[in-house]
Amino acid sequence: MQELNQTQIAERLDQLTELSVQLGSNHDTDSLLERILIVAKSMTNADGGTLYRPSEDKQFLNFHILINDTLKTHQGGSSGQPVTAGSVPLYDGSGEKNLSAVAAYAAHFGLSVNIEDVYKADVFNFSGMVKFDQMRNYHSKSFLTVPMSDHEGELVGVLQLINAKDSETGEIRAFTQTDQRFIEALAAQAAVALTHQRLIAQLEELLESLVNLINIGIDEKSPYTGRHCQFVPELTMMLAEAVHNTESGPLADFYMNDADRKELWLAGLLHDCGKITTPVHVVDKATKLETIFDRIGMIDTRFEVLLRDAEIAALKRQLAPGADIAAIDAELAAQQAALRADRDFIRFANVGGEGMKPEDQERVREIGKRRWVGPDGVERDFFDDNELMNLTIKFGTLTEGERKEINNHIVMTIKMLEALPWPKHLKNVPEYAGGHHERMDGKGYPRGLTKEQMSVQARVMAIADIFEALTAKDRPYKKGKMLSESLRILGNFSLNGHIDPDLFDIFIRNRIYMEFAHKNMDAKQIDDIDESRIPGYTP
């Protein structure tokens, strides 16, 4: 049996050291596993090697990478070739441990198995291997099988080497105890690295799940906001990829790697997380009088009281001697018609819109001066101050105070995200997510940042946030705009310092808007687009 000299031992130690460095810096699990197998083959001068990974249900050992020099075989890993070998069952049909397969035995007991000649071994079932040898005119002889377990003793893989060769004669030899100890050391290092990577992956998966949990909470609280929280990151990534692929212009140097993409995606998912603190009746305020319920019903009741009072007063007048019943009926009809017209007008005014005319606002005030007697018997104005303020809102359905409450969500978003101990590769999430309401001219909120003070990612998200809001058709307070109108508004924003004109150019030139529209907008909103007529864009 070949013994190692000092030089060979030193070479193996160098290989272990080099592998240790790679284990700490390589974050690609597949390439890491392939490197482990290649180093193990090199250390022992083995002709072939296999690395097994346990299946998700822990019922099988799956061939993950298979290499054999004599057969010129390389499957799995960087080869691009699928592994054609079948899986090794860890249990038989009755649920008992499979101890006949050497890889399964090593996996179950956590022990290395070193076999000098498999054709002389009668402990394990090598019928499959014998068949393999016959089909490929190969001769398997020495085997070394080493399990890899994590810090909790859970199996993470099995390393199997075949046919160690004498470095001088090339003859097949047995794996020595020194070989076994080195491979066990290598397997232990590999298991630690794999465990470390798995824990990182699990933590990142947990983080993404928590992010989705927040969005589920927002979605349940407000289905309108929930849709927005899903579409903004999608549109953000579409535009960011287009910027990444741009080869000319002021944004040609913008570049993203996979870590950058993950960071931006998470920021997109979390860009409105502060809305979880905003009252539902403000977020989803569909009408001007809505709080936790739409107070238009209360207004309707007051009109019914006035209609009733008018009728009672008319009936009393008709009971008077010599009353002109026809004239009183005509007067009552006119009075009630005016009340119903005012009621219909208030119902219309309650819906809100793009802009309320000053004369309509004045009509609301005049109606509000009507007097009525409440259930407590006290006469009062038809509208109280809060109702009057809401019904005369010029744009939309939100009062100035409610608008500030809505806008405060971005302050809460930043506060919540900055309170988290983000790892280095995600440290920009608060800045990306917290900048989507800033403007290029410094007139945005909450920090009044200018274009130069903002990252490209934050500026990208600002465009995505606005475009999605313009085209959304599920908001309770507005209809989704046509695609052409949305682009016209966005184009004007690029001219007045609201959004980045360079990013807007890429948004139009790469037809990001159309890709998003066909995927997420109602077909009725997608009209013909003449890009030459879009403000701020030069074809």
XYZ file of C-alpha atoms in Angstrom, residues 56-237:
182
model
C -36.135 17.064 -0.067
C -38.145 14.312 1.617
C -34.955 12.587 2.887
C -36.000 9.331 1.221
C -33.280 9.163 -1.448
C -29.702 10.051 -2.217
C -29.652 11.796 -5.578
C -26.598 11.797 -7.836
C -25.593 15.480 -7.912
C -22.215 15.343 -9.692
C -20.517 12.372 -11.326
C -16.972 12.419 -12.761
C -14.904 9.553 -14.207
C -11.640 10.152 -16.016
C -11.294 6.783 -17.744
C -14.863 6.867 -19.056
C -14.482 10.580 -19.868
C -17.724 11.204 -18.016
C -18.736 14.459 -16.360
C -22.391 14.849 -15.422
C -23.959 17.542 -13.274
C -22.135 20.631 -12.015
C -20.513 22.844 -14.645
C -20.727 20.148 -17.343
C -24.189 21.167 -18.409
C -24.992 17.454 -18.747
C -27.770 15.944 -16.625
C -26.978 13.067 -14.287
C -28.492 9.938 -15.820
C -27.905 7.589 -12.876
C -30.884 6.718 -10.720
C -31.303 7.690 -7.072
C -30.210 5.502 -4.151
C -33.149 4.743 -1.821
C -32.438 5.367 1.857
C -35.310 3.092 2.929
C -36.827 -0.095 1.545
C -40.480 -0.721 0.776
C -41.352 -1.475 4.401
C -39.704 1.700 5.705
C -36.600 -0.033 7.035
C -33.166 1.526 6.530
C -31.472 0.494 3.327
C -28.126 -0.886 4.489
C -27.254 -2.812 1.352
C -26.140 0.258 -0.603
C -22.805 1.571 0.634
C -23.785 5.253 0.161
C -27.038 4.719 2.092
C -25.164 2.843 4.839
C -22.673 5.689 5.244
C -25.530 8.181 5.294
C -27.518 6.369 7.957
C -24.664 5.722 10.372
C -22.486 8.750 9.642
C -19.490 6.460 9.094
C -16.895 6.281 6.334
C -16.717 3.043 4.385
C -13.365 2.072 2.839
C -13.481 -1.003 0.586
C -10.301 -2.382 -0.932
C -12.002 -4.510 -3.634
C -15.769 -4.361 -4.158
C -15.737 -7.684 -6.047
C -14.472 -9.383 -2.895
C -16.787 -7.539 -0.500
C -19.915 -9.429 0.553
C -21.429 -6.912 2.970
C -22.984 -4.570 0.411
C -24.972 -5.087 -2.747
C -22.846 -4.057 -5.718
C -24.979 -5.716 -8.396
C -25.770 -2.358 -9.951
C -22.082 -1.512 -10.104
C -21.236 -4.875 -11.672
C -23.858 -4.276 -14.353
C -22.425 -0.787 -14.896
C -18.927 -2.264 -15.349
C -20.174 -4.834 -17.867
C -22.009 -2.272 -19.943
C -19.045 0.128 -20.129
C -16.144 -2.352 -20.066
C -14.958 -0.810 -16.814
C -13.590 -2.387 -13.646
C -14.539 -0.855 -10.314
C -12.335 -1.914 -7.465
C -11.511 0.359 -4.522
C -14.218 2.540 -2.964
C -14.109 5.273 -0.335
C -17.478 6.604 0.827
C -17.587 9.522 3.287
C -20.776 11.151 4.656
C -21.026 14.916 5.160
C -23.112 16.133 8.102
C -23.849 19.581 9.489
C -23.396 20.842 13.056
C -26.688 19.212 14.068
C -25.752 15.846 12.577
C -28.119 16.235 9.637
C -26.889 14.708 6.392
C -25.979 17.255 3.722
C -24.282 14.914 1.248
C -22.208 11.811 0.609
C -18.820 11.864 -1.125
C -17.809 8.691 -2.922
C -14.450 8.053 -4.634
C -13.582 5.110 -6.843
C -10.329 3.444 -7.913
C -7.431 5.195 -6.285
C -4.339 4.962 -8.495
C -0.699 4.533 -7.648
C 0.999 7.810 -8.549
C 3.997 5.994 -10.057
C 2.603 2.867 -11.755
C -0.976 3.965 -12.392
C -2.236 0.669 -10.971
C -5.461 0.680 -9.018
C -4.817 0.554 -5.301
C -6.811 0.680 -2.082
C -7.566 3.979 -0.394
C -5.189 4.293 2.549
C -6.124 5.367 6.065
C -4.292 8.608 5.335
C -6.478 9.075 2.256
C -9.536 8.461 4.378
C -8.525 10.935 7.099
C -7.801 13.672 4.553
C -11.130 13.121 2.779
C -12.963 13.081 6.115
C -11.311 16.394 6.972
C -12.274 17.770 3.582
C -15.862 16.501 3.978
C -16.112 18.126 7.410
C -14.949 21.469 5.999
C -17.339 21.135 3.089
C -20.263 20.327 5.379
C -19.575 23.454 7.445
C -19.469 25.601 4.298
C -22.649 24.052 2.915
C -24.386 24.518 6.253
C -23.266 28.123 6.323
C -24.645 28.703 2.830
C -27.881 26.923 3.678
C -28.355 29.028 6.806
C -27.758 32.206 4.777
C -30.263 31.028 2.169
C -32.790 30.202 4.893
C -32.317 33.632 6.502
C -32.791 35.358 3.149
C -35.855 33.216 2.495
C -37.161 34.141 5.941
C -36.567 37.828 5.210
C -38.415 37.622 1.895
C -41.244 35.725 3.608
C -41.507 38.438 6.265
C -41.611 41.066 3.526
C -44.403 39.147 1.815
C -46.118 38.808 5.184
C -46.141 42.607 5.517
C -47.578 42.928 2.024
C -50.210 40.302 2.791
C -51.171 42.388 5.825
C -51.421 45.525 3.676
C -53.315 43.574 1.028
C -55.850 42.312 3.547
C -56.145 45.801 4.980
C -56.508 47.374 1.544
C -56.750 45.274 -1.616
C -56.038 48.401 -3.682
C -52.715 49.038 -1.963
C -51.879 45.331 -2.116
C -52.010 45.319 -5.910
C -49.818 48.407 -5.953
C -47.277 46.744 -3.658
C -46.911 43.863 -6.106
C -46.855 45.805 -9.376
C -44.418 48.590 -8.405
C -41.475 46.211 -7.758
C -42.278 44.376 -10.986
C -42.247 47.589 -13.028
C -39.202 48.844 -11.129
C -37.198 45.768 -12.123
